[in-house]
Short mmCIF file of C-alpha atoms in Angstrom, two decimals:
data_model
loop_
_atom_site.label_atom_id
_atom_site.label_comp_id
_atom_site.label_asym_id
_atom_site.label_seq_id
_atom_site.Cartn_x
_atom_site.Cartn_y
_atom_site.Cartn_z
CA MET A 35 78.50 100.09 99.76
CA PRO A 36 78.57 103.90 99.49
CA SER A 37 78.34 105.29 95.98
CA ASP A 38 81.89 106.71 96.10
CA ASP A 39 83.24 103.25 96.98
CA ARG A 40 81.26 101.65 94.17
CA GLN A 41 82.64 104.17 91.71
CA SER A 42 86.19 103.48 92.90
CA VAL A 43 85.71 99.73 92.48
CA GLY A 44 84.13 100.30 89.09
CA ARG A 45 87.07 102.42 87.94
CA LEU A 46 89.51 99.78 89.15
CA GLN A 47 87.63 97.03 87.30
CA GLN A 48 87.55 99.12 84.13
CA ALA A 49 91.30 99.83 84.37
CA ILE A 50 92.03 96.12 84.72
CA GLU A 51 89.74 95.21 81.82
CA GLU A 52 91.37 97.75 79.54
CA SER A 53 94.95 96.88 80.44
CA ASP A 54 97.08 94.45 78.45
CA PHE A 55 99.02 93.63 81.61
CA ALA A 56 98.12 90.38 83.40
CA TRP A 57 96.48 92.01 86.41
CA SER A 58 94.33 89.86 88.69
CA LEU A 59 92.55 90.73 91.91
CA CYS A 60 92.73 88.21 94.74
CA LEU A 61 90.90 88.10 98.06
CA ILE A 62 93.32 87.08 100.81
CA GLY A 63 91.38 85.25 103.49
CA GLU A 64 94.13 84.32 105.93
CA ASP A 65 97.18 85.73 107.70
CA GLN A 66 100.05 84.00 105.93
CA SER A 67 102.34 84.35 108.96
CA HIS A 68 99.90 82.13 110.87
CA LYS A 69 100.09 79.52 108.12
CA LEU A 70 103.89 79.58 108.27
CA ALA A 71 103.74 79.04 112.04
CA ALA A 72 101.40 76.06 111.52
CA LEU A 73 103.83 74.52 109.03
CA ALA A 74 106.72 74.96 111.47
CA ASP A 75 104.71 73.31 114.27
CA ASP A 76 103.96 70.30 112.04
CA LEU A 77 107.68 69.88 111.35
CA ARG A 78 108.45 69.76 115.09
CA GLY A 79 106.64 66.45 115.55
CA GLY A 80 108.15 63.61 117.53
CA PRO A 81 110.33 60.85 116.07
CA SER A 82 108.67 58.15 114.00
CA ASN A 83 110.02 55.71 111.41
CA THR A 84 106.59 55.45 109.74
CA GLY A 85 105.83 59.07 108.84
CA ASP A 86 103.49 59.66 111.78
CA GLY A 87 105.48 62.40 113.54
CA LYS A 88 106.90 65.30 111.55
CA GLN A 89 104.84 66.11 108.49
CA ILE A 90 103.93 68.53 105.73
CA THR A 91 100.14 68.50 105.57
CA SER A 92 98.25 68.61 102.31
CA GLY A 93 97.91 72.30 101.50
CA PHE A 94 101.51 73.12 102.40
CA ALA A 95 102.81 70.70 99.76
CA TYR A 96 101.62 73.29 97.18
CA TRP A 97 102.27 76.43 99.22
CA GLY A 98 104.78 78.81 97.67
CA ILE A 99 106.15 79.38 94.20
CA ALA A 100 108.68 76.51 94.21
CA PRO A 101 106.13 73.78 95.13
CA THR A 102 103.64 75.27 92.66
CA VAL A 103 106.10 75.15 89.77
CA ALA A 104 107.20 71.62 90.75
CA TRP A 105 103.55 70.51 90.75
CA ALA A 106 102.98 71.91 87.27
CA HIS A 107 106.02 70.02 85.98
CA ALA A 108 104.87 66.77 87.61
CA CYS A 109 101.45 67.03 85.97
CA ASN A 110 103.12 67.00 82.55
CA ASP A 111 105.26 63.95 83.30
CA PRO A 112 104.20 60.83 81.33
CA TYR A 113 105.63 58.72 84.17
CA TYR A 114 102.99 60.20 86.53
CA PRO A 115 99.91 58.60 84.95
CA VAL A 116 97.42 59.41 87.73
CA MET A 117 97.39 63.11 86.96
CA GLN A 118 98.34 63.05 83.29
CA GLN A 119 95.61 60.59 82.32
CA SER A 120 93.18 62.29 84.68
CA ILE A 121 93.68 65.53 82.75
CA GLU A 122 93.49 63.80 79.35
CA SER A 123 90.31 61.86 80.15
CA PHE A 124 88.51 64.69 81.93
CA PRO A 125 86.77 66.29 78.90
CA GLN A 126 85.02 63.03 78.05
CA ARG A 127 83.94 62.37 81.62
CA TRP A 128 82.81 65.96 82.09
CA ARG A 129 80.68 65.90 78.93
CA ARG A 130 78.80 62.85 80.20
CA VAL A 131 78.26 64.36 83.63
CA ARG A 132 77.45 67.80 82.22
CA ALA A 133 74.42 66.30 80.48
CA LYS A 134 72.96 65.52 83.91
CA LEU A 135 73.18 69.10 85.16
CA ALA A 136 69.92 70.98 85.11
CA GLU A 137 69.79 73.73 82.49
CA MET A 138 70.35 76.47 85.01
CA PRO A 139 72.70 79.49 85.01
CA TYR A 140 75.32 78.15 87.43
CA HIS A 141 78.14 80.12 88.95
CA TYR A 142 81.37 78.16 89.46
CA VAL A 143 83.44 77.72 92.64
CA SER A 144 86.58 75.62 92.14
CA LEU A 145 87.98 74.26 95.41
CA GLY A 146 91.67 73.62 94.69
CA VAL A 147 92.24 75.03 91.21
CA GLY A 148 95.22 72.78 90.34
CA THR A 149 96.64 73.29 86.86
CA GLY A 150 93.42 74.97 85.69
CA SER A 151 92.94 72.80 82.60
CA LYS A 152 89.80 71.13 83.98
CA ASP A 153 88.33 74.46 85.06
CA ARG A 154 88.81 75.70 81.50
CA GLN A 155 86.59 72.92 80.15
CA ILE A 156 83.91 73.54 82.79
CA LEU A 157 83.95 77.31 82.30
CA HIS A 158 83.61 76.93 78.53
CA ASP A 159 80.35 75.00 78.97
CA LEU A 160 78.89 76.95 81.89
CA LEU A 161 79.44 80.29 80.18
CA THR A 162 77.19 79.17 77.35
CA ALA A 163 74.24 79.03 79.75
CA ASN A 164 75.35 81.89 81.98
CA PRO A 165 77.57 84.56 80.37
CA ASP A 166 77.42 86.51 83.65
CA LEU A 167 78.70 83.68 85.83
CA LEU A 168 81.03 84.28 88.74
CA TYR A 169 84.22 82.20 88.63
CA MET A 170 85.72 81.79 92.10
CA PRO A 171 88.79 79.55 92.36
CA VAL A 172 89.73 78.87 96.01
CA ASP A 173 93.14 77.65 97.15
CA MET A 174 95.43 77.91 100.15
CA SER A 175 98.31 78.84 97.83
CA ALA A 176 98.13 82.25 96.18
CA GLU A 177 100.78 81.07 93.71
CA MET A 178 98.65 78.08 92.75
CA LEU A 179 95.70 80.40 92.18
CA ARG A 180 97.76 82.54 89.83
CA LEU A 181 99.09 79.55 87.87
CA GLY A 182 95.75 77.75 87.73
CA MET A 183 93.77 80.80 86.62
CA ARG A 184 96.25 81.54 83.85
CA GLU A 185 95.60 78.10 82.39
CA SER A 186 91.86 78.00 83.08
CA LEU A 187 91.23 81.20 81.14
CA LYS A 188 93.09 80.27 77.94
CA GLY A 189 90.59 80.60 75.11
CA VAL A 190 87.78 81.43 77.56
CA SER A 191 85.99 84.73 77.09
CA ILE A 192 85.09 86.01 80.55
CA PRO A 193 85.48 89.57 81.87
CA ARG A 194 88.00 89.90 84.67
CA ARG A 195 85.36 91.49 86.88
CA GLN A 196 83.62 88.08 86.95
CA MET A 197 86.71 86.34 88.34
CA VAL A 198 87.27 86.39 92.10
CA PRO A 199 90.19 84.20 93.21
CA VAL A 200 90.18 83.56 96.96
CA GLN A 201 93.21 82.55 99.01
CA LEU A 202 91.71 80.38 101.74
CA ASP A 203 92.32 77.03 103.43
CA PHE A 204 89.02 75.29 102.76
CA ALA A 205 89.81 72.46 105.19
CA ILE A 206 88.98 74.80 108.11
CA GLU A 207 85.31 74.94 109.10
CA GLU A 208 85.29 78.60 110.07
CA ASN A 209 86.79 79.53 106.70
CA LEU A 210 83.97 77.74 104.90
CA VAL A 211 81.39 79.61 106.95
CA GLU A 212 82.94 82.87 105.77
CA LEU A 213 83.12 81.60 102.19
CA ARG A 214 79.41 80.83 102.32
CA ARG A 215 78.73 84.33 103.63
CA LEU A 216 80.73 85.82 100.77
CA LEU A 217 78.88 83.78 98.16
CA GLU A 218 75.51 84.72 99.61
CA ALA A 219 76.47 88.39 99.39
CA VAL A 220 77.73 88.14 95.80
CA VAL A 221 75.31 85.75 94.03
CA GLY A 222 72.41 85.46 96.47
CA ALA A 223 70.14 82.50 95.77
CA GLU A 224 71.48 81.82 92.27
CA PRO A 225 72.74 78.23 91.79
CA ILE A 226 76.41 77.35 92.17
CA LEU A 227 78.44 74.43 90.87
CA PHE A 228 81.22 73.54 93.33
CA SER A 229 84.09 71.25 92.38
CA LEU A 230 86.86 69.32 94.14
CA LEU A 231 88.89 67.77 91.33
CA GLY A 232 92.17 65.94 90.80
CA ASN A 233 91.80 63.49 93.72
CA THR A 234 92.40 66.38 96.13
CA MET A 235 90.19 64.81 98.78
CA ALA A 236 92.58 61.85 99.05
CA ASN A 237 95.42 64.06 100.34
CA PHE A 238 93.79 64.80 103.70
CA ASP A 239 94.14 62.67 106.83
CA ASP A 240 90.42 62.89 107.61
CA ASP A 241 89.22 62.91 104.03
CA VAL A 242 85.57 62.06 104.69
CA ARG A 243 85.31 64.80 107.32
CA LEU A 244 86.67 67.27 104.75
CA LEU A 245 84.06 66.26 102.20
CA GLY A 246 81.41 66.49 104.90
CA LEU A 247 82.42 70.08 105.62
CA LEU A 248 82.41 70.98 101.93
CA THR A 249 78.96 69.49 101.33
CA ARG A 250 77.58 71.91 103.91
CA LEU A 251 78.14 74.63 101.34
CA LEU A 252 75.36 73.10 99.27
CA ARG A 253 71.83 74.46 99.10
CA PRO A 254 69.08 72.56 97.21
CA GLN A 255 69.78 74.51 94.00
CA ASP A 256 73.55 73.85 94.10
CA ARG A 257 75.58 70.95 92.72
CA PHE A 258 78.96 69.43 93.61
CA LEU A 259 81.48 67.81 91.26
CA LEU A 260 83.96 65.41 92.89
CA GLU A 261 86.83 63.61 91.18
CA VAL A 262 88.70 60.76 92.89
CA ALA A 263 91.24 58.12 91.92
CA THR A 264 89.82 54.61 92.19
CA THR A 265 90.72 50.95 92.37
CA ASP A 266 88.55 47.95 91.52
CA GLU A 267 90.18 45.80 94.21
CA LEU A 268 91.93 46.14 97.57
CA ASN A 269 94.97 44.02 98.40
CA ASP A 270 98.61 44.39 99.42
CA ASP A 271 99.94 43.78 95.91
CA LEU A 272 97.83 46.59 94.50
CA ALA A 273 98.85 48.87 97.37
CA ALA A 274 102.48 48.24 96.43
CA GLY A 275 101.60 48.87 92.78
CA ALA A 276 99.94 52.16 93.66
CA ALA A 277 103.05 53.29 95.54
CA GLU A 278 105.28 52.24 92.66
CA GLU A 279 103.11 54.23 90.26
CA TYR A 280 104.13 57.45 92.03
CA GLU A 281 107.72 56.39 92.63
CA ARG A 282 108.39 56.00 88.88
CA SER A 283 108.11 59.74 88.30
CA ARG A 284 111.23 61.79 89.00
CA ALA A 285 109.21 64.97 88.56
CA TYR A 286 106.71 63.81 91.16
CA GLY A 287 109.55 63.12 93.59
CA GLU A 288 110.83 66.64 93.03
CA PHE A 289 107.34 67.98 93.74
CA VAL A 290 106.81 66.13 97.04
CA THR A 291 110.23 67.24 98.32
CA SER A 292 109.93 70.85 97.13
CA ALA A 293 108.18 72.20 100.26
CA LEU A 294 110.76 70.49 102.50
CA MET A 295 113.55 72.03 100.43
CA HIS A 296 111.81 75.42 100.37
CA TYR A 297 110.98 75.76 104.07
CA THR A 298 113.95 73.99 105.72
CA ASP A 299 117.70 73.87 105.14
CA LEU A 300 117.83 70.08 104.74
CA THR A 301 119.98 68.85 101.87
CA ILE A 302 117.60 66.59 99.98
CA ASN A 303 118.77 63.15 98.88
CA MET A 304 116.16 61.63 96.55
CA ASP A 305 117.27 58.14 97.60
CA ASN A 306 115.78 58.92 101.02
CA VAL A 307 112.27 59.44 99.64
CA VAL A 308 110.22 56.34 100.50
CA TYR A 309 106.84 55.36 98.99
CA ARG A 310 104.74 53.06 101.19
CA GLY A 311 101.46 51.54 100.09
CA SER A 312 98.89 49.91 102.38
CA VAL A 313 95.26 48.85 102.43
CA GLU A 314 93.07 51.23 104.42
CA GLY A 315 90.30 48.99 105.70
CA ASP A 316 87.67 48.28 103.08
CA ARG A 317 87.71 51.77 101.61
CA ALA A 318 90.98 52.60 99.84
CA LEU A 319 94.58 51.94 98.91
CA ARG A 320 96.67 54.43 100.85
CA VAL A 321 100.06 55.73 99.72
CA LYS A 322 102.26 57.56 102.22
CA ILE A 323 105.36 59.33 100.91
CA ILE A 324 108.02 60.04 103.52
CA TYR A 325 111.52 61.41 103.77
CA GLN A 326 113.76 59.31 106.03
CA ASN A 327 117.09 60.09 107.65
CA ARG A 328 119.30 57.22 106.47
CA THR A 329 122.66 58.80 107.24
CA GLY A 330 123.38 56.59 110.26
CA GLY A 331 123.53 59.61 112.55
CA ASP A 332 121.36 62.39 113.92
CA LEU A 333 120.78 65.54 111.84
CA ARG A 334 119.37 68.95 112.63
CA PHE A 335 117.47 71.22 110.28
CA MET A 336 116.39 74.85 110.46
CA LEU A 337 112.79 76.05 110.22
CA PRO A 338 111.67 79.40 108.75
CA ASP A 339 111.71 80.97 112.24
CA ARG A 340 115.42 80.01 112.55
CA THR A 341 114.81 77.41 115.24
CA ARG A 342 116.48 74.03 114.79
CA VAL A 343 114.81 70.63 114.97
CA THR A 344 116.56 67.35 115.75
CA PHE A 345 116.15 64.75 113.01
CA PRO A 346 117.36 61.43 114.48
CA ASP A 347 118.62 58.54 112.41
CA ARG A 348 115.70 56.61 110.81
CA ASP A 349 113.27 59.40 111.77
CA THR A 350 110.86 60.47 109.02
CA ILE A 351 108.98 63.46 107.69
CA ARG A 352 105.71 62.70 105.93
CA LEU A 353 105.75 64.59 102.65
CA TYR A 354 102.45 63.59 101.11
CA LEU A 355 99.43 61.36 101.53
CA THR A 356 97.15 60.07 98.79
CA ARG A 357 94.62 57.30 98.16
CA LYS A 358 92.82 55.29 95.53
CA TYR A 359 89.26 54.65 96.66
CA ALA A 360 87.41 51.37 96.30
CA ARG A 361 84.78 52.03 93.62
CA ARG A 362 82.21 49.89 95.37
CA GLY A 363 82.39 52.10 98.46
CA LEU A 364 81.93 55.52 96.87
CA ASP A 365 78.14 55.51 96.89
CA GLY A 366 78.11 54.46 100.54
CA MET A 367 80.47 57.31 101.41
CA LEU A 368 78.12 59.82 99.80
CA ASP A 369 75.10 58.27 101.51
CA SER A 370 76.82 58.59 104.89
CA LEU A 371 77.21 62.32 104.26
CA GLY A 372 73.53 62.76 103.47
CA VAL A 373 74.03 63.77 99.83
CA ARG A 374 72.35 62.45 96.71
CA LYS A 375 74.38 61.18 93.74
CA LEU A 376 73.01 62.35 90.41
CA HIS A 377 75.57 60.77 88.10
CA GLY A 378 78.98 59.14 88.02
CA MET A 379 81.45 58.55 85.21
CA HIS A 380 84.43 56.18 85.41
CA SER A 381 87.56 56.18 83.25
CA GLY A 382 90.06 53.36 83.60
CA LEU A 383 93.82 53.71 83.33
CA ALA A 384 94.29 50.19 81.96
CA ALA A 385 96.11 51.58 78.93
CA HIS A 386 99.05 52.24 81.21
CA ARG A 387 101.73 49.57 81.06
CA SER A 388 101.13 48.45 84.66
CA ALA A 389 97.62 47.30 83.65
CA GLN A 390 96.49 47.79 87.25
CA PRO A 391 92.72 48.11 87.87
CA PHE A 392 93.09 51.82 88.61
CA GLY A 393 91.02 54.69 87.26
CA MET A 394 89.30 58.01 87.91
CA ASN A 395 85.68 58.63 88.88
CA LEU A 396 83.82 61.89 88.36
CA LEU A 397 80.75 62.18 90.59
CA LEU A 398 77.97 64.76 90.51
CA PHE A 399 75.83 65.10 93.61
CA ALA A 400 73.38 67.40 95.37
CA THR A 401 72.21 67.92 98.90
CA GLY A 402 70.13 65.01 100.18
CA GLU A 403 66.64 64.86 101.56
CA THR A 404 67.81 64.25 105.10
CA THR A 405 70.29 65.85 107.48
CA ALA A 406 70.41 62.82 109.78
CA ALA A 407 74.08 62.26 109.03
CA ARG A 408 75.05 65.74 110.17
CA PRO A 409 76.57 66.15 113.65
CA PRO A 410 74.63 67.89 116.43
CA GLN A 411 74.99 71.62 116.85
CA THR A 412 77.93 72.19 119.17
CA SER A 413 79.50 75.42 117.95
CA ARG A 414 78.71 78.88 116.69
CA ALA A 415 79.99 77.77 113.28
CA GLU A 416 77.43 74.96 113.23
CA GLU A 417 74.64 77.39 114.14
CA ILE A 418 75.62 79.57 111.20
CA TRP A 419 75.70 76.51 108.88
CA SER A 420 72.19 75.64 110.02
CA SER A 421 70.96 79.12 109.12
CA TYR A 422 72.04 78.52 105.51
CA ARG A 423 70.29 75.15 105.33
CA THR A 424 66.88 76.49 106.36
#
């Protein structure tokens, strides 16, 4: 960077540091009009009474100020125990896992910042070993970044110049390649702790593929922190119990319908929100949340581009997808991705009145000794990934 450019950046950083106003710099990694077009395409899916046609995919459920605010409210709802108890139990689980991290000056990359409360705990501890750490929260929603960072920095002493929020959809392989390039340019070979917390992985259709893509970010000196919701058993009764756990929360229902309300002109009837639980092979309990037309006649709704979509009677729109993973299968999932588990910490949710065998696991892992589980090189993106692994 030319010296004049460095001076300009330095002056900007100094002005932000000295201001009492809540300025924050954010790197925008994607054209938001393209994201809006992708959302509209997903809502044009064919008819299905099972939530397999029209859909709002994971990142779009949080995209925009209304879904972001609805999510924050849901996380504070005592009738939504998955997230509330996950947040409450995190400090204890993190302390146990933190003891297994090597005493190295890690930087911190948070993939899906959420409410920011968990990042605050991690930052507090990592800053002790590395006061110069880079904090890089990454999220598809710029609004979620703003909300999450505000919470993550409460009581945390870190200069604003060390915070680099990045608006980016990390489920796209090419985006991760560019994220890796950015990190290499900013921190070089210094170790990084990555995190994917709050059961975020469970919200993606191809969840294992997502985790496989994210683990490619890892170099031998890096570490990855993964949090997932778990179940001790897999059966239809527990699947129904998992669905009912979400259905109890009015605030959660308002969250899962907020994107549909925000990006279409449908009049939302909360009685038409359906929670369906099922057993997903031998790996997880799967909960699909759908919105169903139960009016007895066909409807039409408008998309952001002003086109109209037919919504036949009994047709559905999938609002959200989540899972509770079988605890016994977690190690095998990590092994299949060629990574090495360093530690795991489980916290049960048995204190909840349902007394279901549900809980949260926090896993710390590193890159493995072998790359046998990685797919063959078939793209330019894969060639670039390989250059980082050598």
